[in-house]
Amino acid sequence: MPALLEVRALTKSFPGVRALKGVSLTVERGEVVAVIGENGAGKSTLMKILAGVQNADSGELLLDGQPVELCSVHDALAIGIALIHQELNLADNLNVAANIFLGREPRRFGLIDTARTHREAQPFLNAVGLDVKPDTLVGSLAIGQQQLVEIAKALSTNARVLIMDEPTSSLSAREAENLFKVIGDLRRRGVGIVYISHRLGEVKRLADRVTVLRDGENSGSLARDKINHAAMVKLMVGRDLTQLYPHAPHQLGEVALQVDRLRTASHPRHEVSFQVRAGEIVGLAGLVGAGRTEILLSLFGVTPALAGTIRVGGQEASPGSPQEAIAAGMALVPEDRKRQGIVLEMAVCENLSLASLRRDQRQGFLNRRRESELSSEMIGVMRIKTPSDRQAVQFLSGGNQQKVVLGKWLAIRPRVLFLDEPTRGIDVGAKQEIYLLMEELARQGVAILFVSNEMEEILGMSDRVLVMHEGRFTGELARRELSEEAVMHFATGLETPPQPIA
Amino acid sequence: MKKLLGIFGLLLAVCLFAIMASENFRSGYNVENLIRRTALFGVIGIGVAFVIVTGGIDLSIGSVVCLVGCGLPWLLTVQKWSLPAALLTVVAVSVGIGLIHGLLITRLKLQPFIVTLCGLMLYRGVTRGFTGDQTVGFGDGYKGLRLLATGKISIPFVHGFQIPAPWVVLVIVAVLAAIFLNRTIYGRYLLALGRSEDAARYSGINTGGMILLAYVISSTLAGLGGVLFVLDVNSAQPVDFGNFYELYAIAAAVLGGCSLRGGEGSILGVIIGTALILVLRNVITLVTNHSNIEFAIIGAVILAGVITDELAKRYVIKRRAARALYAEVEESS
């Protein structure tokens, strides 16, 4: 009998990136297949293609051995593939039954037949073990219950393949337990489940088979009895480090940034403490959602910390706003370059001077001469490719835009520099220039703390790595202890030191 | 700059048409009157331009004009206050209104549209309340003060035309506003946060404070406008004094190059935009004798202007993107 769903040699490219380079996947009836991989390995692209959100460039999809074409979400639903997003897609102002049948409402004389909607929703609620009335407002349900509504909705479309993206990421332990029970029931009913998760513990418990992706390719597959933590990590990581990273030993100075018992609004139950010394580059590693960006935002005063002390060069500085953080000697290259880093429509020189206008002012007036000196200096130092400093930054490439953001901060000579995904979406050449710049700054005694989802970058650039998992620090690795296995080990939530991998 | 030239060209074209079509239009009296009204509307247009630059909107201007325009003569002639006390009070009220708007918008994060819409209803209602809906005016008094709005300054060797005094007020306000917007760091902050509030905040700019300031400027200039308007016409009826003035001011600012998306604005443009709207009104009255279609024509002209601007902007972005792509292909090959 042919497999329920078979995916053969799927490829997909985005401008500048080959996200999938021939990925294959098989799901049998009543089987839970876990798909794991590092950030950027291609999991979400694969899942979006399966759900019809994006179209593959090439490759084959077979359902019950029959080739199928997926051009839209509608197509995918029609043949029985449903995706449950990490962020739930429910209208919380509508009730449970209305959400389940959204867009497919039972009608009578052209009007919604509410009674039938409620009646027909009931069996699906029973199937997922959700004990609420069909007319309950979705907004009043807990997150775990809302997730069950999503699953009920998927079942109501006769889904035969259910793709779940990080389904437990916002669930409590008890809600997760309940979800696992529902998954067990679905499996018995013959539904095939693609389970995408960063949590290897869950994967080990649930999966009948694990498919591992790395850099847009299949790096291996593990059968039920072969699934263990070490084997999964080994398949997820392990590639050549290119010579992209100009790392040289740094002369460490005194403590530039001292953080004690910091609590952020996103993970209020956990405290973090750490320090960064002058001239040190510290990488903050972890999986998406581990709370790394939130730490940088708290340190920089964008979302002030709930508690804890922050010292810069021994001076207490617990900034309540970016202004205070800047005054204390901190700078942040934010995650979302286009929204938070630069003012797209403004000229290169105006962006470069934005943070130093206050310092260079003459009784409130712009110091135009200083501004143009500064911008030509920064364009030179940062090697920003632009026809003139009057060019709007929106017309520069991503790499050059990022150099403008960095240049803006170099102009105020920070003691502590935070970088959030410093090389996201920029090409290799510009990446290396940014790495060289980080090196140069560290040599000049700037303390650097950076967040990255790129394992290579973390391993290549850091003197020391702090690893986070769900809001807390699970490990700290010195440069000589650094390995992808070690970082992944802590990032997936294990706090004991990793065992050597055979 | 091109935008300014475009709108100025349109103003000239309308004026040329009017000069040919109507004898009355080119009379010294009519020209003086137009210039005086342009100065009065220009002041409130400049005020709202600051709010528009931040990406916000101020719908309360007409009602602030009403509150101050009726409040001043009411305090002087009904309540018999002294002139300095009355002037100080109306200034304080105008500044205070801007402060309250700004605080509600930046601290409570209310939407500017709703805050100032409520202001629009509130201040007119309050004015109609304390005046008992009765017309208030200066009567024969305060001639000296009224010269601020009605006075004329003769130009040597020119006969039949004198510069209306409010024009002097407008020039002072405009020069200060232009310097503030273009030459000070605060003006730069306003332009930056109007484009991207996040990027400005992440660059250490006190975005809340700057937005607050913009609303204070808007209400203060609306108050100044209210004083000038009432000095100009001598008496005011609370029921319709300043009615729709916020819309004229916003339309003038938009015609003059302010984008309601924020981050763009030119003081000179606002003045030209104001002049264009007033000349259009004037022409409609003089040429067609159907002043009741005034709004239709002004509405159509503004819509056409905004559409042209948007299309031109898209064309420029497309061309630049194409050029950048071409350059990249050249480089890589």
PDB file of C-alpha atoms in Angstrom, chain A residues 227-489:
ATOM      1  CA  ILE A 227      15.478   8.014  18.649  1.00  0.00           C
ATOM      2  CA  ASN A 228      17.633   9.491  21.371  1.00  0.00           C
ATOM      3  CA  HIS A 229      18.859  12.950  22.212  1.00  0.00           C
ATOM      4  CA  ALA A 230      22.471  12.497  21.164  1.00  0.00           C
ATOM      5  CA  ALA A 231      21.597  10.927  17.840  1.00  0.00           C
ATOM      6  CA  MET A 232      19.165  13.718  16.983  1.00  0.00           C
ATOM      7  CA  VAL A 233      21.618  16.468  17.868  1.00  0.00           C
ATOM      8  CA  LYS A 234      24.315  14.796  15.857  1.00  0.00           C
ATOM      9  CA  LEU A 235      22.129  14.810  12.762  1.00  0.00           C
ATOM     10  CA  MET A 236      21.028  18.402  13.304  1.00  0.00           C
ATOM     11  CA  VAL A 237      24.536  19.845  13.465  1.00  0.00           C
ATOM     12  CA  GLY A 238      27.941  18.957  12.129  1.00  0.00           C
ATOM     13  CA  ARG A 239      29.052  20.846   9.088  1.00  0.00           C
ATOM     14  CA  ASP A 240      32.226  22.571   8.047  1.00  0.00           C
ATOM     15  CA  LEU A 241      32.986  25.914   9.514  1.00  0.00           C
ATOM     16  CA  THR A 242      34.025  28.116   6.670  1.00  0.00           C
ATOM     17  CA  GLN A 243      36.863  30.571   6.960  1.00  0.00           C
ATOM     18  CA  LEU A 244      34.372  33.400   7.254  1.00  0.00           C
ATOM     19  CA  TYR A 245      35.255  34.280  10.782  1.00  0.00           C
ATOM     20  CA  PRO A 246      38.200  36.487  11.536  1.00  0.00           C
ATOM     21  CA  HIS A 247      38.374  35.497  15.166  1.00  0.00           C
ATOM     22  CA  ALA A 248      41.578  36.316  17.020  1.00  0.00           C
ATOM     23  CA  PRO A 249      42.178  36.107  20.765  1.00  0.00           C
ATOM     24  CA  HIS A 250      41.064  39.273  22.513  1.00  0.00           C
ATOM     25  CA  GLN A 251      42.718  41.221  25.285  1.00  0.00           C
ATOM     26  CA  LEU A 252      39.983  41.254  27.904  1.00  0.00           C
ATOM     27  CA  GLY A 253      39.645  44.355  30.022  1.00  0.00           C
ATOM     28  CA  GLU A 254      37.579  44.965  33.115  1.00  0.00           C
ATOM     29  CA  VAL A 255      33.903  44.164  33.397  1.00  0.00           C
ATOM     30  CA  ALA A 256      32.017  46.541  31.104  1.00  0.00           C
ATOM     31  CA  LEU A 257      28.523  45.159  31.549  1.00  0.00           C
ATOM     32  CA  GLN A 258      27.332  43.549  34.747  1.00  0.00           C
ATOM     33  CA  VAL A 259      23.788  42.207  34.851  1.00  0.00           C
ATOM     34  CA  ASP A 260      22.361  40.873  38.104  1.00  0.00           C
ATOM     35  CA  ARG A 261      19.089  39.034  38.553  1.00  0.00           C
ATOM     36  CA  LEU A 262      17.444  40.556  35.529  1.00  0.00           C
ATOM     37  CA  ARG A 263      13.803  39.701  34.973  1.00  0.00           C
ATOM     38  CA  THR A 264      12.185  40.474  31.646  1.00  0.00           C
ATOM     39  CA  ALA A 265       8.496  40.921  30.997  1.00  0.00           C
ATOM     40  CA  SER A 266       8.469  37.964  28.612  1.00  0.00           C
ATOM     41  CA  HIS A 267       9.818  35.438  31.108  1.00  0.00           C
ATOM     42  CA  PRO A 268       9.060  37.006  34.476  1.00  0.00           C
ATOM     43  CA  ARG A 269       9.659  33.785  36.353  1.00  0.00           C
ATOM     44  CA  HIS A 270      13.320  33.505  35.450  1.00  0.00           C
ATOM     45  CA  GLU A 271      16.258  35.621  36.505  1.00  0.00           C
ATOM     46  CA  VAL A 272      19.434  35.971  34.516  1.00  0.00           C
ATOM     47  CA  SER A 273      22.813  37.239  35.654  1.00  0.00           C
ATOM     48  CA  PHE A 274      25.940  37.604  33.577  1.00  0.00           C
ATOM     49  CA  GLN A 275      28.768  39.913  32.695  1.00  0.00           C
ATOM     50  CA  VAL A 276      30.634  40.979  29.600  1.00  0.00           C
ATOM     51  CA  ARG A 277      34.156  42.374  29.762  1.00  0.00           C
ATOM     52  CA  ALA A 278      35.637  45.131  27.701  1.00  0.00           C
ATOM     53  CA  GLY A 279      36.963  43.677  24.456  1.00  0.00           C
ATOM     54  CA  GLU A 280      34.948  40.502  24.780  1.00  0.00           C
ATOM     55  CA  ILE A 281      32.486  39.134  22.257  1.00  0.00           C
ATOM     56  CA  VAL A 282      29.762  37.102  23.927  1.00  0.00           C
ATOM     57  CA  GLY A 283      27.256  35.139  21.886  1.00  0.00           C
ATOM     58  CA  LEU A 284      23.737  34.615  23.178  1.00  0.00           C
ATOM     59  CA  ALA A 285      22.544  31.332  21.702  1.00  0.00           C
ATOM     60  CA  GLY A 286      19.250  29.505  21.916  1.00  0.00           C
ATOM     61  CA  LEU A 287      16.299  28.524  19.851  1.00  0.00           C
ATOM     62  CA  VAL A 288      13.715  30.944  18.555  1.00  0.00           C
ATOM     63  CA  GLY A 289      11.611  32.182  21.448  1.00  0.00           C
ATOM     64  CA  ALA A 290      14.191  31.440  24.131  1.00  0.00           C
ATOM     65  CA  GLY A 291      14.037  35.056  25.296  1.00  0.00           C
ATOM     66  CA  ARG A 292      17.324  36.362  23.929  1.00  0.00           C
ATOM     67  CA  THR A 293      15.975  39.397  22.084  1.00  0.00           C
ATOM     68  CA  GLU A 294      13.916  40.272  25.142  1.00  0.00           C
ATOM     69  CA  ILE A 295      17.080  40.449  27.233  1.00  0.00           C
ATOM     70  CA  LEU A 296      18.694  42.867  24.791  1.00  0.00           C
ATOM     71  CA  LEU A 297      15.541  44.995  24.701  1.00  0.00           C
ATOM     72  CA  SER A 298      15.471  45.156  28.491  1.00  0.00           C
ATOM     73  CA  LEU A 299      19.130  46.059  28.744  1.00  0.00           C
ATOM     74  CA  PHE A 300      18.632  48.809  26.175  1.00  0.00           C
ATOM     75  CA  GLY A 301      15.552  50.214  27.923  1.00  0.00           C
ATOM     76  CA  VAL A 302      13.078  49.522  25.114  1.00  0.00           C
ATOM     77  CA  THR A 303      11.004  47.303  27.382  1.00  0.00           C
ATOM     78  CA  PRO A 304      12.482  48.100  30.784  1.00  0.00           C
ATOM     79  CA  ALA A 305      13.343  45.140  33.000  1.00  0.00           C
ATOM     80  CA  LEU A 306      10.891  44.169  35.730  1.00  0.00           C
ATOM     81  CA  ALA A 307      13.691  43.723  38.224  1.00  0.00           C
ATOM     82  CA  GLY A 308      17.440  43.429  38.470  1.00  0.00           C
ATOM     83  CA  THR A 309      20.416  45.710  38.209  1.00  0.00           C
ATOM     84  CA  ILE A 310      22.459  46.631  35.177  1.00  0.00           C
ATOM     85  CA  ARG A 311      25.894  48.174  35.562  1.00  0.00           C
ATOM     86  CA  VAL A 312      27.958  49.674  32.786  1.00  0.00           C
ATOM     87  CA  GLY A 313      31.601  50.212  33.722  1.00  0.00           C
ATOM     88  CA  GLY A 314      30.697  49.869  37.391  1.00  0.00           C
ATOM     89  CA  GLN A 315      28.046  52.605  37.211  1.00  0.00           C
ATOM     90  CA  GLU A 316      24.515  51.544  37.942  1.00  0.00           C
ATOM     91  CA  ALA A 317      22.411  52.066  34.841  1.00  0.00           C
ATOM     92  CA  SER A 318      19.004  50.480  34.751  1.00  0.00           C
ATOM     93  CA  PRO A 319      17.646  52.258  31.723  1.00  0.00           C
ATOM     94  CA  GLY A 320      13.957  53.083  31.489  1.00  0.00           C
ATOM     95  CA  SER A 321      14.317  54.212  27.900  1.00  0.00           C
ATOM     96  CA  PRO A 322      16.808  53.950  25.034  1.00  0.00           C
ATOM     97  CA  GLN A 323      17.944  57.522  25.780  1.00  0.00           C
ATOM     98  CA  GLU A 324      19.098  56.483  29.232  1.00  0.00           C
ATOM     99  CA  ALA A 325      20.765  53.374  27.845  1.00  0.00           C
ATOM    100  CA  ILE A 326      22.637  55.438  25.285  1.00  0.00           C
ATOM    101  CA  ALA A 327      23.664  57.938  27.939  1.00  0.00           C
ATOM    102  CA  ALA A 328      25.085  55.021  29.936  1.00  0.00           C
ATOM    103  CA  GLY A 329      27.184  53.943  26.949  1.00  0.00           C
ATOM    104  CA  MET A 330      25.055  51.219  25.400  1.00  0.00           C
ATOM    105  CA  ALA A 331      23.990  50.781  21.791  1.00  0.00           C
ATOM    106  CA  LEU A 332      21.682  48.275  20.105  1.00  0.00           C
ATOM    107  CA  VAL A 333      21.619  47.071  16.515  1.00  0.00           C
ATOM    108  CA  PRO A 334      18.039  45.783  16.560  1.00  0.00           C
ATOM    109  CA  GLU A 335      16.601  42.636  15.074  1.00  0.00           C
ATOM    110  CA  ASP A 336      14.210  44.267  12.623  1.00  0.00           C
ATOM    111  CA  ARG A 337      16.526  46.451  10.605  1.00  0.00           C
ATOM    112  CA  LYS A 338      13.921  48.035   8.376  1.00  0.00           C
ATOM    113  CA  ARG A 339      11.558  48.976  11.165  1.00  0.00           C
ATOM    114  CA  GLN A 340      13.787  49.606  14.135  1.00  0.00           C
ATOM    115  CA  GLY A 341      17.260  50.141  12.752  1.00  0.00           C
ATOM    116  CA  ILE A 342      16.894  52.747  10.074  1.00  0.00           C
ATOM    117  CA  VAL A 343      14.452  55.319   8.822  1.00  0.00           C
ATOM    118  CA  LEU A 344      14.031  53.924   5.320  1.00  0.00           C
ATOM    119  CA  GLU A 345      13.053  57.119   3.530  1.00  0.00           C
ATOM    120  CA  MET A 346      15.719  59.278   5.115  1.00  0.00           C
ATOM    121  CA  ALA A 347      19.135  59.920   3.631  1.00  0.00           C
ATOM    122  CA  VAL A 348      22.220  57.926   4.577  1.00  0.00           C
ATOM    123  CA  CYS A 349      23.749  60.916   6.370  1.00  0.00           C
ATOM    124  CA  GLU A 350      20.581  61.647   8.305  1.00  0.00           C
ATOM    125  CA  ASN A 351      20.428  58.031   9.462  1.00  0.00           C
ATOM    126  CA  LEU A 352      24.084  57.992  10.420  1.00  0.00           C
ATOM    127  CA  SER A 353      23.717  61.095  12.557  1.00  0.00           C
ATOM    128  CA  LEU A 354      20.388  60.224  14.197  1.00  0.00           C
ATOM    129  CA  ALA A 355      21.862  59.004  17.485  1.00  0.00           C
ATOM    130  CA  SER A 356      24.542  61.686  17.751  1.00  0.00           C
ATOM    131  CA  LEU A 357      22.459  64.769  16.868  1.00  0.00           C
ATOM    132  CA  ARG A 358      21.989  65.562  20.523  1.00  0.00           C
ATOM    133  CA  ARG A 359      25.708  65.414  21.258  1.00  0.00           C
ATOM    134  CA  ASP A 360      26.690  67.453  18.209  1.00  0.00           C
ATOM    135  CA  GLN A 361      23.964  70.098  18.503  1.00  0.00           C
ATOM    136  CA  ARG A 362      24.725  73.801  18.733  1.00  0.00           C
ATOM    137  CA  GLN A 363      22.134  75.137  21.185  1.00  0.00           C
ATOM    138  CA  GLY A 364      19.480  72.976  19.631  1.00  0.00           C
ATOM    139  CA  PHE A 365      20.458  73.668  16.062  1.00  0.00           C
ATOM    140  CA  LEU A 366      21.697  71.003  13.692  1.00  0.00           C
ATOM    141  CA  ASN A 367      25.408  71.045  13.133  1.00  0.00           C
ATOM    142  CA  ARG A 368      25.312  70.379   9.425  1.00  0.00           C
ATOM    143  CA  ARG A 369      29.058  70.484   8.945  1.00  0.00           C
ATOM    144  CA  ARG A 370      29.664  67.988  11.717  1.00  0.00           C
ATOM    145  CA  GLU A 371      26.905  65.815  10.280  1.00  0.00           C
ATOM    146  CA  SER A 372      28.460  65.653   6.853  1.00  0.00           C
ATOM    147  CA  GLU A 373      31.944  65.064   8.290  1.00  0.00           C
ATOM    148  CA  LEU A 374      30.567  62.257  10.372  1.00  0.00           C
ATOM    149  CA  SER A 375      28.733  60.670   7.491  1.00  0.00           C
ATOM    150  CA  SER A 376      31.692  60.751   5.140  1.00  0.00           C
ATOM    151  CA  GLU A 377      33.870  59.315   7.906  1.00  0.00           C
ATOM    152  CA  MET A 378      31.411  56.486   8.560  1.00  0.00           C
ATOM    153  CA  ILE A 379      30.839  55.771   4.878  1.00  0.00           C
ATOM    154  CA  GLY A 380      34.618  55.381   4.634  1.00  0.00           C
ATOM    155  CA  VAL A 381      35.179  53.327   7.776  1.00  0.00           C
ATOM    156  CA  MET A 382      32.187  51.067   7.182  1.00  0.00           C
ATOM    157  CA  ARG A 383      32.729  50.915   3.424  1.00  0.00           C
ATOM    158  CA  ILE A 384      29.075  51.715   2.803  1.00  0.00           C
ATOM    159  CA  LYS A 385      28.348  51.480  -0.896  1.00  0.00           C
ATOM    160  CA  THR A 386      26.129  54.413  -1.767  1.00  0.00           C
ATOM    161  CA  PRO A 387      26.118  56.899  -4.639  1.00  0.00           C
ATOM    162  CA  SER A 388      26.044  59.759  -2.146  1.00  0.00           C
ATOM    163  CA  ASP A 389      25.271  60.427   1.483  1.00  0.00           C
ATOM    164  CA  ARG A 390      22.008  62.028   0.323  1.00  0.00           C
ATOM    165  CA  GLN A 391      20.688  58.705  -0.992  1.00  0.00           C
ATOM    166  CA  ALA A 392      17.641  57.360   0.876  1.00  0.00           C
ATOM    167  CA  VAL A 393      18.726  54.182   2.725  1.00  0.00           C
ATOM    168  CA  GLN A 394      15.791  52.241   1.326  1.00  0.00           C
ATOM    169  CA  PHE A 395      17.656  52.028  -1.972  1.00  0.00           C
ATOM    170  CA  LEU A 396      20.738  50.400  -0.424  1.00  0.00           C
ATOM    171  CA  SER A 397      21.268  46.661  -0.162  1.00  0.00           C
ATOM    172  CA  GLY A 398      20.550  44.927   3.143  1.00  0.00           C
ATOM    173  CA  GLY A 399      24.228  44.694   3.981  1.00  0.00           C
ATOM    174  CA  ASN A 400      24.807  48.375   3.397  1.00  0.00           C
ATOM    175  CA  GLN A 401      21.718  49.259   5.396  1.00  0.00           C
ATOM    176  CA  GLN A 402      23.091  47.240   8.286  1.00  0.00           C
ATOM    177  CA  LYS A 403      26.399  49.090   8.000  1.00  0.00           C
ATOM    178  CA  VAL A 404      24.450  52.338   8.286  1.00  0.00           C
ATOM    179  CA  VAL A 405      22.882  51.075  11.527  1.00  0.00           C
ATOM    180  CA  LEU A 406      26.298  50.105  12.877  1.00  0.00           C
ATOM    181  CA  GLY A 407      27.767  53.410  11.751  1.00  0.00           C
ATOM    182  CA  LYS A 408      25.052  55.291  13.585  1.00  0.00           C
ATOM    183  CA  TRP A 409      26.158  53.635  16.807  1.00  0.00           C
ATOM    184  CA  LEU A 410      29.890  53.856  16.226  1.00  0.00           C
ATOM    185  CA  ALA A 411      29.401  57.620  15.978  1.00  0.00           C
ATOM    186  CA  ILE A 412      28.525  57.741  19.670  1.00  0.00           C
ATOM    187  CA  ARG A 413      31.415  55.440  20.677  1.00  0.00           C
ATOM    188  CA  PRO A 414      29.503  52.981  22.865  1.00  0.00           C
ATOM    189  CA  ARG A 415      31.190  50.967  25.634  1.00  0.00           C
ATOM    190  CA  VAL A 416      28.734  48.131  25.253  1.00  0.00           C
ATOM    191  CA  LEU A 417      27.295  47.102  21.903  1.00  0.00           C
ATOM    192  CA  PHE A 418      24.307  44.783  21.545  1.00  0.00           C
ATOM    193  CA  LEU A 419      23.702  43.169  18.184  1.00  0.00           C
ATOM    194  CA  ASP A 420      20.514  41.264  17.451  1.00  0.00           C
ATOM    195  CA  GLU A 421      20.857  39.065  14.379  1.00  0.00           C
ATOM    196  CA  PRO A 422      23.572  41.314  12.969  1.00  0.00           C
ATOM    197  CA  THR A 423      23.781  39.510   9.632  1.00  0.00           C
ATOM    198  CA  ARG A 424      20.204  38.486   8.995  1.00  0.00           C
ATOM    199  CA  GLY A 425      19.311  38.626   5.324  1.00  0.00           C
ATOM    200  CA  ILE A 426      22.592  39.975   4.059  1.00  0.00           C
ATOM    201  CA  ASP A 427      25.032  38.397   1.645  1.00  0.00           C
ATOM    202  CA  VAL A 428      28.245  36.630   2.561  1.00  0.00           C
ATOM    203  CA  GLY A 429      30.542  39.468   1.574  1.00  0.00           C
ATOM    204  CA  ALA A 430      28.732  42.001   3.736  1.00  0.00           C
ATOM    205  CA  LYS A 431      28.582  39.439   6.528  1.00  0.00           C
ATOM    206  CA  GLN A 432      32.319  39.142   6.611  1.00  0.00           C
ATOM    207  CA  GLU A 433      32.685  42.912   6.692  1.00  0.00           C
ATOM    208  CA  ILE A 434      30.380  43.060   9.684  1.00  0.00           C
ATOM    209  CA  TYR A 435      32.381  40.321  11.416  1.00  0.00           C
ATOM    210  CA  LEU A 436      35.605  42.219  10.764  1.00  0.00           C
ATOM    211  CA  LEU A 437      34.017  45.273  12.261  1.00  0.00           C
ATOM    212  CA  MET A 438      32.928  43.401  15.371  1.00  0.00           C
ATOM    213  CA  GLU A 439      36.503  42.157  15.731  1.00  0.00           C
ATOM    214  CA  GLU A 440      37.882  45.657  15.322  1.00  0.00           C
ATOM    215  CA  LEU A 441      35.489  47.055  17.911  1.00  0.00           C
ATOM    216  CA  ALA A 442      36.400  44.314  20.372  1.00  0.00           C
ATOM    217  CA  ARG A 443      40.064  45.136  19.834  1.00  0.00           C
ATOM    218  CA  GLN A 444      39.260  48.737  20.690  1.00  0.00           C
ATOM    219  CA  GLY A 445      37.762  47.565  23.970  1.00  0.00           C
ATOM    220  CA  VAL A 446      34.038  47.593  23.211  1.00  0.00           C
ATOM    221  CA  ALA A 447      32.097  44.884  25.030  1.00  0.00           C
ATOM    222  CA  ILE A 448      29.900  43.048  22.532  1.00  0.00           C
ATOM    223  CA  LEU A 449      26.866  40.906  23.264  1.00  0.00           C
ATOM    224  CA  PHE A 450      25.180  39.427  20.231  1.00  0.00           C
ATOM    225  CA  VAL A 451      22.211  37.221  19.499  1.00  0.00           C
ATOM    226  CA  SER A 452      22.190  34.975  16.483  1.00  0.00           C
ATOM    227  CA  ASN A 453      20.176  32.112  15.117  1.00  0.00           C
ATOM    228  CA  GLU A 454      23.072  31.116  12.931  1.00  0.00           C
ATOM    229  CA  MET A 455      25.058  28.490  14.712  1.00  0.00           C
ATOM    230  CA  GLU A 456      28.125  29.160  12.596  1.00  0.00           C
ATOM    231  CA  GLU A 457      28.098  32.781  13.562  1.00  0.00           C
ATOM    232  CA  ILE A 458      27.812  31.966  17.241  1.00  0.00           C
ATOM    233  CA  LEU A 459      30.673  29.473  17.031  1.00  0.00           C
ATOM    234  CA  GLY A 460      32.779  31.615  14.752  1.00  0.00           C
ATOM    235  CA  MET A 461      32.551  34.964  16.503  1.00  0.00           C
ATOM    236  CA  SER A 462      32.144  34.321  20.221  1.00  0.00           C
ATOM    237  CA  ASP A 463      34.786  34.369  22.916  1.00  0.00           C
ATOM    238  CA  ARG A 464      32.150  32.894  25.138  1.00  0.00           C
ATOM    239  CA  VAL A 465      28.612  31.675  24.571  1.00  0.00           C
ATOM    240  CA  LEU A 466      25.630  31.899  26.898  1.00  0.00           C
ATOM    241  CA  VAL A 467      22.900  29.445  25.979  1.00  0.00           C
ATOM    242  CA  MET A 468      19.268  30.095  26.769  1.00  0.00           C
ATOM    243  CA  HIS A 469      16.226  27.898  26.851  1.00  0.00           C
ATOM    244  CA  GLU A 470      12.776  29.306  27.573  1.00  0.00           C
ATOM    245  CA  GLY A 471      13.882  32.373  29.445  1.00  0.00           C
ATOM    246  CA  ARG A 472      16.729  30.992  31.483  1.00  0.00           C
ATOM    247  CA  PHE A 473      20.411  30.302  31.043  1.00  0.00           C
ATOM    248  CA  THR A 474      21.013  26.598  30.633  1.00  0.00           C
ATOM    249  CA  GLY A 475      24.707  26.712  29.917  1.00  0.00           C
ATOM    250  CA  GLU A 476      27.819  28.757  29.430  1.00  0.00           C
ATOM    251  CA  LEU A 477      30.590  27.671  27.093  1.00  0.00           C
ATOM    252  CA  ALA A 478      34.090  29.098  26.781  1.00  0.00           C
ATOM    253  CA  ARG A 479      35.585  29.288  23.321  1.00  0.00           C
ATOM    254  CA  ARG A 480      37.572  26.082  23.704  1.00  0.00           C
ATOM    255  CA  GLU A 481      34.446  24.188  24.796  1.00  0.00           C
ATOM    256  CA  LEU A 482      32.394  25.418  21.859  1.00  0.00           C
ATOM    257  CA  SER A 483      30.811  22.919  19.548  1.00  0.00           C
ATOM    258  CA  GLU A 484      27.473  22.763  17.786  1.00  0.00           C
ATOM    259  CA  GLU A 485      26.571  19.704  19.793  1.00  0.00           C
ATOM    260  CA  ALA A 486      27.286  21.438  23.072  1.00  0.00           C
ATOM    261  CA  VAL A 487      25.269  24.547  22.143  1.00  0.00           C
ATOM    262  CA  MET A 488      22.323  22.515  20.851  1.00  0.00           C
ATOM    263  CA  HIS A 489      22.448  20.371  23.924  1.00  0.00           C
TER     264      HIS A 489
END
